[in-house]
Every structure is written in structure tokens, then in C-alpha cells.
Short mmCIF file of C-alpha atoms in Angstrom, two decimals:
data_model
loop_
_atom_site.label_atom_id
_atom_site.label_comp_id
_atom_site.label_asym_id
_atom_site.label_seq_id
_atom_site.Cartn_x
_atom_site.Cartn_y
_atom_site.Cartn_z
CA MET A 1413 113.96 183.15 135.90
CA SER A 1414 112.19 179.97 134.79
CA ILE A 1415 114.25 177.50 132.77
CA ILE A 1416 111.53 177.47 130.07
CA GLU A 1417 109.29 180.47 129.34
CA VAL A 1418 106.67 180.31 126.60
CA ARG A 1419 104.54 183.32 125.68
CA GLY A 1420 101.72 183.48 123.13
CA LEU A 1421 102.86 180.39 121.22
CA LYS A 1422 100.80 179.72 118.09
CA LYS A 1423 101.13 177.08 115.38
CA SER A 1424 98.86 176.23 112.46
CA PHE A 1425 99.02 173.82 109.58
CA GLY A 1426 97.02 175.43 106.82
CA ALA A 1427 93.54 176.10 108.17
CA LEU A 1428 94.11 173.83 111.17
CA ASN A 1429 94.96 175.80 114.34
CA VAL A 1430 96.89 173.37 116.53
CA LEU A 1431 98.34 175.71 119.17
CA ASN A 1432 96.41 178.88 119.81
CA GLY A 1433 98.35 181.05 122.27
CA ILE A 1434 100.17 178.96 124.89
CA ASP A 1435 101.74 180.58 127.96
CA LEU A 1436 103.87 178.41 130.23
CA ASN A 1437 106.64 178.72 132.80
CA VAL A 1438 108.68 175.62 133.72
CA GLU A 1439 110.95 175.73 136.76
CA GLN A 1440 114.34 174.04 137.11
CA GLY A 1441 113.90 170.40 138.17
CA GLU A 1442 110.18 170.15 137.41
CA CYS A 1443 108.82 166.95 135.89
CA ILE A 1444 105.74 167.79 133.82
CA SER A 1445 103.51 165.29 132.06
CA ILE A 1446 101.47 166.45 129.08
CA ILE A 1447 98.29 164.49 128.40
CA GLY A 1448 95.32 164.84 126.09
CA GLY A 1449 93.55 163.28 123.14
CA SER A 1450 95.17 162.48 119.82
CA GLY A 1451 95.77 165.55 117.65
CA CYS A 1452 95.51 168.07 120.49
CA GLY A 1453 99.01 169.50 119.85
CA LYS A 1454 101.07 167.80 122.57
CA SER A 1455 103.86 166.62 120.27
CA VAL A 1456 103.75 169.79 118.17
CA PHE A 1457 104.31 171.80 121.36
CA LEU A 1458 107.47 169.82 122.22
CA ARG A 1459 108.78 170.14 118.67
CA CYS A 1460 108.24 173.91 118.82
CA LEU A 1461 110.42 174.13 121.92
CA GLU A 1462 113.37 172.92 119.83
CA LEU A 1463 112.20 174.77 116.70
CA LEU A 1464 111.74 171.46 114.91
CA GLU A 1465 108.42 173.13 114.11
CA THR A 1466 108.57 176.88 113.50
CA PRO A 1467 105.94 178.76 115.53
CA ASP A 1468 103.66 181.19 113.72
CA ALA A 1469 103.76 183.58 116.68
CA GLY A 1470 105.02 183.85 120.23
CA THR A 1471 108.36 183.53 122.01
CA ILE A 1472 110.22 180.63 123.60
CA THR A 1473 113.05 181.24 126.06
CA ILE A 1474 115.28 178.34 127.12
CA ASP A 1475 117.54 178.86 130.14
CA GLY A 1476 117.60 182.62 129.61
CA ARG A 1477 118.11 182.57 125.81
CA GLU A 1478 115.28 183.18 123.37
CA ILE A 1479 115.39 180.44 120.76
CA THR A 1480 112.74 182.22 118.65
CA ALA A 1481 114.77 185.44 118.35
CA PRO A 1482 115.82 186.27 114.76
CA ASN A 1483 119.54 186.13 115.60
CA ALA A 1484 119.38 183.20 118.05
CA ASP A 1485 122.12 180.56 118.03
CA VAL A 1486 119.56 177.78 117.68
CA ASP A 1487 122.04 174.91 117.61
CA SER A 1488 123.72 176.10 120.80
CA ILE A 1489 120.40 176.50 122.62
CA ARG A 1490 119.22 173.07 121.43
CA ARG A 1491 122.25 171.48 123.09
CA SER A 1492 120.76 172.29 126.47
CA MET A 1493 117.81 170.04 125.58
CA GLY A 1494 117.70 166.31 125.00
CA MET A 1495 114.84 164.94 122.88
CA VAL A 1496 113.60 161.35 122.91
CA TYR A 1497 111.10 160.51 120.19
CA GLN A 1498 108.54 157.76 119.60
CA LYS A 1499 111.01 156.23 117.14
CA PHE A 1500 114.54 155.62 118.32
CA HIS A 1501 116.49 157.21 115.44
CA LEU A 1502 119.72 155.37 116.25
CA PHE A 1503 122.39 155.30 113.57
CA GLN A 1504 122.01 151.79 112.19
CA HIS A 1505 125.55 151.66 110.78
CA LEU A 1506 127.13 152.38 114.18
CA ASN A 1507 127.28 150.13 117.22
CA VAL A 1508 125.79 151.22 120.54
CA LEU A 1509 128.97 152.76 121.90
CA GLU A 1510 129.63 154.76 118.72
CA ASN A 1511 126.03 156.00 118.73
CA LEU A 1512 126.59 157.41 122.21
CA ILE A 1513 129.97 159.05 121.76
CA LEU A 1514 129.47 160.56 118.28
CA ALA A 1515 127.78 163.83 119.27
CA PRO A 1516 129.84 164.70 122.38
CA THR A 1517 133.16 164.05 120.65
CA ILE A 1518 132.20 166.19 117.63
CA LEU A 1519 130.05 168.93 119.17
CA LEU A 1520 131.41 169.18 122.72
CA LYS A 1521 134.97 168.21 121.75
CA THR A 1522 134.98 165.60 124.53
CA PRO A 1523 138.11 163.40 124.35
CA ARG A 1524 137.18 159.98 122.98
CA ALA A 1525 138.42 158.07 126.04
CA GLU A 1526 136.43 160.33 128.35
CA ALA A 1527 133.31 159.95 126.20
CA ILE A 1528 133.67 156.14 126.22
CA THR A 1529 133.95 156.07 130.02
CA LYS A 1530 130.86 158.25 130.34
CA ALA A 1531 128.91 156.16 127.82
CA GLU A 1532 129.76 152.97 129.69
CA GLU A 1533 128.54 154.53 132.94
CA PHE A 1534 125.18 155.40 131.37
CA LEU A 1535 124.84 151.97 129.77
CA SER A 1536 125.58 150.35 133.11
CA GLN A 1537 122.88 152.44 134.80
CA VAL A 1538 120.24 151.24 132.30
CA GLY A 1539 121.43 147.63 132.34
CA LEU A 1540 122.88 147.56 128.82
CA LEU A 1541 126.65 147.67 129.28
CA SER A 1542 126.93 144.18 127.77
CA LYS A 1543 125.36 145.54 124.55
CA LYS A 1544 127.90 148.33 123.97
CA LEU A 1545 129.38 146.70 120.87
CA SER A 1546 126.04 145.47 119.49
CA MET A 1547 124.43 146.93 116.39
CA PRO A 1548 120.97 148.53 116.90
CA LYS A 1549 119.21 146.07 114.57
CA VAL A 1550 119.83 143.14 116.94
CA LEU A 1551 118.31 144.95 119.95
CA SER A 1552 114.71 145.00 121.11
CA GLY A 1553 112.65 148.16 120.89
CA GLY A 1554 112.90 148.71 124.63
CA GLN A 1555 116.67 148.36 124.53
CA GLN A 1556 116.95 150.79 121.61
CA GLN A 1557 114.82 153.37 123.41
CA ARG A 1558 116.95 153.09 126.55
CA ILE A 1559 120.02 153.66 124.40
CA ALA A 1560 118.34 156.67 122.77
CA ILE A 1561 117.82 158.13 126.26
CA CYS A 1562 121.48 157.53 127.11
CA ARG A 1563 122.52 159.21 123.87
CA SER A 1564 120.58 162.34 124.86
CA LEU A 1565 122.14 162.32 128.33
CA MET A 1566 125.64 162.21 126.79
CA MET A 1567 125.18 165.85 125.77
CA GLU A 1568 124.64 166.88 129.42
CA PRO A 1569 121.25 168.53 128.81
CA LYS A 1570 119.50 170.62 131.45
CA ILE A 1571 116.12 169.72 129.94
CA MET A 1572 114.78 166.39 128.66
CA LEU A 1573 111.82 166.25 126.29
CA PHE A 1574 110.04 162.91 125.83
CA ASP A 1575 107.54 162.59 122.97
CA GLU A 1576 105.45 159.49 123.74
CA PRO A 1577 108.61 157.43 124.36
CA THR A 1578 106.71 154.15 124.79
CA SER A 1579 104.09 154.40 122.04
CA ALA A 1580 106.15 152.48 119.47
CA LEU A 1581 106.99 149.65 121.88
CA ASP A 1582 105.50 146.23 122.42
CA PRO A 1583 103.59 146.27 125.75
CA THR A 1584 106.16 143.94 127.30
CA MET A 1585 108.90 146.56 126.76
CA VAL A 1586 107.10 149.64 128.08
CA GLY A 1587 108.05 149.06 131.72
CA GLU A 1588 111.79 148.97 131.11
CA VAL A 1589 111.73 152.40 129.44
CA LEU A 1590 109.46 153.94 132.08
CA ALA A 1591 111.82 152.60 134.77
CA VAL A 1592 114.69 154.58 133.22
CA ILE A 1593 112.60 157.76 133.14
CA ARG A 1594 111.69 157.20 136.80
CA MET A 1595 115.40 156.98 137.52
CA LEU A 1596 115.95 160.36 135.85
CA THR A 1597 113.35 162.03 138.09
CA LYS A 1598 115.82 161.62 140.97
CA ARG A 1599 118.28 163.96 139.22
CA SER A 1600 118.00 167.72 138.86
CA LEU A 1601 116.91 167.42 135.22
CA THR A 1602 113.87 169.32 134.04
CA MET A 1603 111.57 166.98 132.11
CA LEU A 1604 108.52 167.39 129.89
CA ILE A 1605 106.87 164.10 129.00
CA VAL A 1606 104.09 163.63 126.44
CA THR A 1607 102.49 160.36 127.46
CA HIS A 1608 99.38 158.21 127.30
CA GLU A 1609 100.51 156.25 130.38
CA MET A 1610 98.19 157.84 132.94
CA LYS A 1611 99.39 155.88 135.96
CA PHE A 1612 102.98 156.72 135.10
CA ALA A 1613 102.09 160.43 134.76
CA ARG A 1614 100.45 160.33 138.17
CA GLU A 1615 103.52 158.69 139.75
CA VAL A 1616 106.38 160.82 138.39
CA SER A 1617 104.98 164.30 137.74
CA ASN A 1618 105.09 167.47 139.79
CA ARG A 1619 102.55 168.96 137.41
CA VAL A 1620 100.21 167.67 134.70
CA LEU A 1621 99.09 169.68 131.68
CA PHE A 1622 95.90 168.64 129.91
CA PHE A 1623 95.89 169.85 126.30
CA ALA A 1624 92.63 170.62 124.49
CA GLU A 1625 91.14 173.34 122.30
CA GLY A 1626 94.54 174.46 121.05
CA GLY A 1627 96.28 174.97 124.36
CA ILE A 1628 96.67 174.14 128.03
CA TYR A 1629 93.05 173.56 128.94
CA GLU A 1630 93.72 172.67 132.58
CA GLN A 1631 96.81 172.11 134.71
CA GLY A 1632 97.65 171.17 138.26
CA THR A 1633 99.15 168.55 140.50
CA PRO A 1634 98.57 164.89 139.55
CA GLU A 1635 96.08 164.65 142.41
CA LYS A 1636 94.18 167.67 141.13
CA ILE A 1637 94.03 166.56 137.49
CA PHE A 1638 93.35 162.86 138.04
CA ASP A 1639 91.18 162.98 141.17
CA THR A 1640 89.35 166.33 141.05
CA PRO A 1641 89.51 167.84 137.53
CA SER A 1642 87.36 170.96 137.31
CA ARG A 1643 86.75 171.66 133.62
CA PRO A 1644 84.34 169.67 131.41
CA LEU A 1645 86.79 168.34 128.79
CA THR A 1646 89.29 167.30 131.46
CA ILE A 1647 86.57 165.50 133.40
CA SER A 1648 85.42 163.73 130.24
CA PHE A 1649 88.98 162.66 129.36
CA ILE A 1650 89.95 161.51 132.85
CA ASN A 1651 86.70 159.61 133.30
CA ARG A 1652 87.72 157.40 130.42
CA GLN A 1653 90.52 156.17 132.70
CA LYS A 1654 88.87 154.30 135.58
CA TYR A 1655 90.77 153.47 138.76
CA PHE A 1656 90.38 150.96 141.57
CA HIS A 1657 92.67 150.79 144.60
CA TYR A 1658 92.85 148.16 147.34
CA GLU A 1659 95.34 147.60 150.17
CA ILE A 1660 96.11 144.44 152.12
CA ALA A 1661 97.84 144.68 155.51
CA GLU A 1662 97.26 141.21 156.94
CA ARG A 1663 97.57 137.64 155.76
CA GLU A 1664 93.97 136.72 156.61
CA PHE A 1665 92.33 139.45 154.53
CA ASP A 1666 88.76 139.20 153.25
CA LEU A 1667 89.25 137.83 149.73
CA ILE A 1668 85.53 137.58 149.04
CA ALA A 1669 84.98 141.24 149.94
CA MET A 1670 87.84 142.28 147.66
CA GLN A 1671 86.51 140.22 144.76
CA ASN A 1672 83.05 141.69 145.30
CA GLU A 1673 84.48 145.22 145.07
CA ILE A 1674 86.25 144.29 141.83
CA ALA A 1675 82.97 142.92 140.44
CA LEU A 1676 81.19 146.16 141.35
CA PHE A 1677 84.00 148.14 139.68
CA GLY A 1678 83.50 146.10 136.51
CA GLU A 1679 79.73 146.58 136.55
CA LYS A 1680 80.04 150.33 137.13
CA TYR A 1681 82.31 150.87 134.14
CA GLY A 1682 80.83 148.39 131.70
CA LEU A 1683 83.42 145.61 131.74
CA SER A 1684 82.14 142.29 130.46
CA SER A 1685 81.70 139.42 132.89
CA MET A 1686 84.67 137.69 131.24
CA GLU A 1687 86.89 140.76 131.74
CA SER A 1688 85.87 141.10 135.39
CA ASN A 1689 86.45 137.40 135.94
CA GLN A 1690 89.93 137.59 134.40
CA ILE A 1691 90.83 140.48 136.73
CA GLN A 1692 89.53 138.57 139.74
CA VAL A 1693 91.45 135.42 138.81
CA CYS A 1694 94.71 137.35 138.31
CA CYS A 1695 94.26 139.17 141.63
CA GLU A 1696 93.51 135.99 143.55
CA GLU A 1697 96.30 133.89 142.07
CA TYR A 1698 98.92 136.61 142.40
CA LEU A 1699 97.99 137.38 146.00
CA MET A 1700 97.97 133.72 146.98
CA ALA A 1701 101.43 133.24 145.48
CA VAL A 1702 102.86 136.30 147.21
CA LEU A 1703 101.31 135.55 150.59
CA GLU A 1704 102.37 131.91 150.52
CA ARG A 1705 105.92 132.31 149.22
CA GLY A 1706 106.81 136.00 149.18
CA TYR A 1707 106.46 136.63 152.90
CA ALA A 1708 107.76 134.73 155.92
CA SER A 1709 105.22 133.90 158.63
CA ASP A 1710 106.27 136.81 160.83
CA ASP A 1711 106.77 139.41 158.08
CA ARG A 1712 104.69 142.58 157.96
CA ILE A 1713 102.24 142.41 155.05
CA GLU A 1714 102.17 145.47 152.78
CA ILE A 1715 100.43 144.87 149.45
CA SER A 1716 98.55 147.30 147.22
CA ILE A 1717 96.49 146.65 144.10
CA ASP A 1718 95.77 149.29 141.46
CA ILE A 1719 93.44 148.56 138.58
CA MET A 1720 93.27 151.04 135.70
CA TYR A 1721 90.70 150.50 132.96
CA SER A 1722 91.03 152.52 129.74
CA GLU A 1723 87.66 152.76 128.02
CA ALA A 1724 89.26 154.14 124.86
CA GLU A 1725 91.65 151.21 124.49
CA ARG A 1726 89.49 148.52 126.15
CA LEU A 1727 92.59 147.71 128.19
CA THR A 1728 92.90 146.91 131.88
CA GLU A 1729 96.21 147.30 133.70
CA LEU A 1730 96.73 145.61 137.07
CA THR A 1731 99.62 146.80 139.23
CA PHE A 1732 100.59 144.89 142.36
CA GLU A 1733 103.13 146.32 144.78
CA SER A 1734 104.43 144.36 147.76
CA ARG A 1735 107.10 145.66 150.13
CA GLY A 1736 109.65 143.15 151.35
CA ARG A 1737 112.19 140.77 149.94
CA GLU A 1738 112.48 140.31 146.18
CA PHE A 1739 109.87 137.86 144.88
CA ASN A 1740 108.53 137.29 141.36
CA PRO A 1741 106.12 134.33 141.26
CA LEU A 1742 106.50 134.03 137.48
CA ALA A 1743 110.29 133.82 137.61
CA LYS A 1744 110.17 130.07 138.27
CA GLU A 1745 109.64 127.53 135.52
CA ILE A 1746 105.97 126.57 135.50
CA ASP A 1747 105.03 122.89 135.41
CA GLU A 1748 101.62 122.71 133.71
CA GLU A 1749 101.13 119.14 134.92
CA ASN A 1750 101.64 120.08 138.56
CA PRO A 1751 98.37 121.06 140.29
CA ASP A 1752 100.34 123.41 142.58
CA ASP A 1753 101.31 125.46 139.52
CA TRP A 1754 97.87 125.75 137.92
CA GLY A 1755 97.35 129.18 139.44
CA LEU A 1756 100.62 130.39 137.93
CA VAL A 1757 99.62 128.93 134.55
CA MET A 1758 96.49 131.13 134.58
CA LEU A 1759 98.52 134.10 135.79
CA ASP A 1760 100.88 133.61 132.86
CA ARG A 1761 98.25 132.98 130.18
CA ILE A 1762 95.34 135.30 130.94
CA PRO A 1763 97.11 138.69 130.57
CA ARG A 1764 98.26 140.07 127.22
CA SER A 1765 101.58 140.84 128.89
CA HIS A 1766 103.26 141.04 132.26
CA GLU A 1767 106.38 142.76 133.58
CA TYR A 1768 108.20 142.74 136.89
CA GLU A 1769 110.67 145.01 138.66
CA TYR A 1770 112.13 145.26 142.15
CA VAL A 1771 112.99 148.83 143.16
CA GLY A 1772 113.68 150.28 146.60
CA GLY A 1773 112.52 147.19 148.45
CA VAL A 1774 109.22 147.06 146.56
CA ASN A 1775 108.13 144.29 144.19
CA ARG A 1776 106.09 145.75 141.34
CA MET A 1777 104.20 143.45 138.94
CA ARG A 1778 102.09 144.77 136.08
CA PHE A 1779 99.60 142.83 134.00
CA LYS A 1780 97.72 144.06 130.94
CA ILE A 1781 94.44 142.32 130.18
#
């Protein structure tokens, strides 16, 4: 039996039909991303799974128990699901540790000492153990969202539901929350993630659902949905997210050829000359820094560049990945008077934001322009 079974799910708000007969099976351990335009019912669908929205018709079965049945123990069934919202919903009058241990000590009757130990383990995993006695108001949005995820995990859910968990965050904080969700994909948790982060959806998902016209319009593997969508509305939506990929395997690569391909990418998708130039400058300066200082002379070069342009948001995201020792060119203090640092000055100033992480021997740097 599937861990989630949905049959004939319908939900309307007045004359507006939001969900018009959804059927879905989710298997244990699947990570499913749900994408689609604003107002297509993605968030309403997640809220229906927990009966935060009451369906007009249809059935929902969670881990063998029908939550939509008239006599269902809704609270008990909900405990098998953790929900992370756009907003963090932390208790502002409680410190971080108390936020985490409140529900398990009351609902699961977990001894306080045991709950504290478990909370500290989760906080350590997300890099926030030092904040355990802090009040939520002094934390950044990214930190609060990581704590909200930990709070859900404290209830030992089998299923995690994420409703656009990064949409309320400053761009500089998005990466730290997505990194935690990536970490969770290595567990046996089942996850449904409503997201507008297309590259993230491609990376972490087993399956992608594209919502349109009141239901699941098209579904498939990330490769199927993002590379070869078959239905018109999916094609139209995906084509608003333009991709460019380039790999470098040797120190003496052809920089001019790469820059020419980036220029052609910009022309094809209507980027202004200034936008294309900014992308080219960031690519050149980052690559020069990594090749000069991130690799020893005899190291194997493994660098990839992914450029994603969102037509809807007029936003370009550059992702650089380099395998090898840990190296972040922007970690050093930049001297604006030093000609050797002028490239780093541009790399720091041109993007709207940048974020860095080192995971599994891979340096990952993201810029948003």
C-alpha cells in the first residue's frame, strides 16, 4: 500500500474550482516536487492532505488510515506528517529549545531530558546548536525556517510537507534552507515539496508534478518534465525557465568559446546586453579565481557551470560546482585598492546575492543576477 493515496480530490472556493479530481499515489521514501503557476492549487493540495482545508469530495489515505473518513482520528493521523510553511510560525515567547520540545513532551509524552537531547542533535545537524537558548525574534529568516524544520522532525513524522519553504526568505538565506532539505532526502522520509526553485526540484526529486487546470496536468521524472515535457501548458511553463550548462575539465580551456556560447544563450532568450555581460564577467572572474587558487598544478579539474534564466522573474541564477578541496574565493577580505582583487570586487558587487557551500567534496557557489 502507498503511504499516501488520494482519490477524486476536489476543492472549490465559491465559484472558483481549485482542485478538480486529483488522483495520486505516493510511495514510501519518494521525494516529489510540485510546480506550477501561482494560483494553480499547489498549496491548497498540501493543506488538504492535513485537512487544514476540507475537501469538497474525494478521499485521502495516509499510511493506511483515511483522514477524510467521518470517524477519523484526524489529530493522530496528522502526527505522522510534518508541515513546514512559507512563514515560520515559531512561538515568539519561547526560546528555540522550548519551541522544539513543546509538542513531543505534551503529545508524545517524551521525557523532557530525552526531548532536549534529541532537539540538540537536530540543531547540531542544521548548524544552530549555539542558538538553542535564543529567542526567535533575534534570528534571521533562514535560521527560523531551519528551526521550523527541526520542530517538525521532533514529532518523528513519516511524511514531510513543504509549502514553498523559501518564498518568504531573503535570497541570501534560501540556500541554507534548501541545504537542510537536501540533507533530509538521504533519510527514508517521504517528502512533498511545493517550490518555485526549479533547479532544486530537478536535483532532489524522484518525481515532479506540474499542476494546471485544477489538477496534475503532467508528471514524470525531473528529466522528463524539465527536458522533454509533452503537454502544451507544461512546455509553456518550463520554457520560461531557460538553462545553459558548460563543463570544464582542463586548465587551458577555451574561455572565448565559452563566453561566445553564453552570449548566444542571452541573445536566444532575450537578455539585454548588460545582463549577458554581467553573466560573462561573473563566469570569467569566478573561473579564474578557482583555477588559480582552488586547484594545485597537478589536480584534476572538474568544474561545471549552470545558468538558469527565469523569464517571469527576470532573474538569472549562476551555479558553479568544482570538485576538490574547499575553496570560496569570496571568503577572503577584498582589498579594493589592490589590482589583484579587482576581479573579486566585481564578483562581489555585480550579483544581487551570492551563497557558498561545501558538501561531499564539492564547492558550490550560487549567484543571482
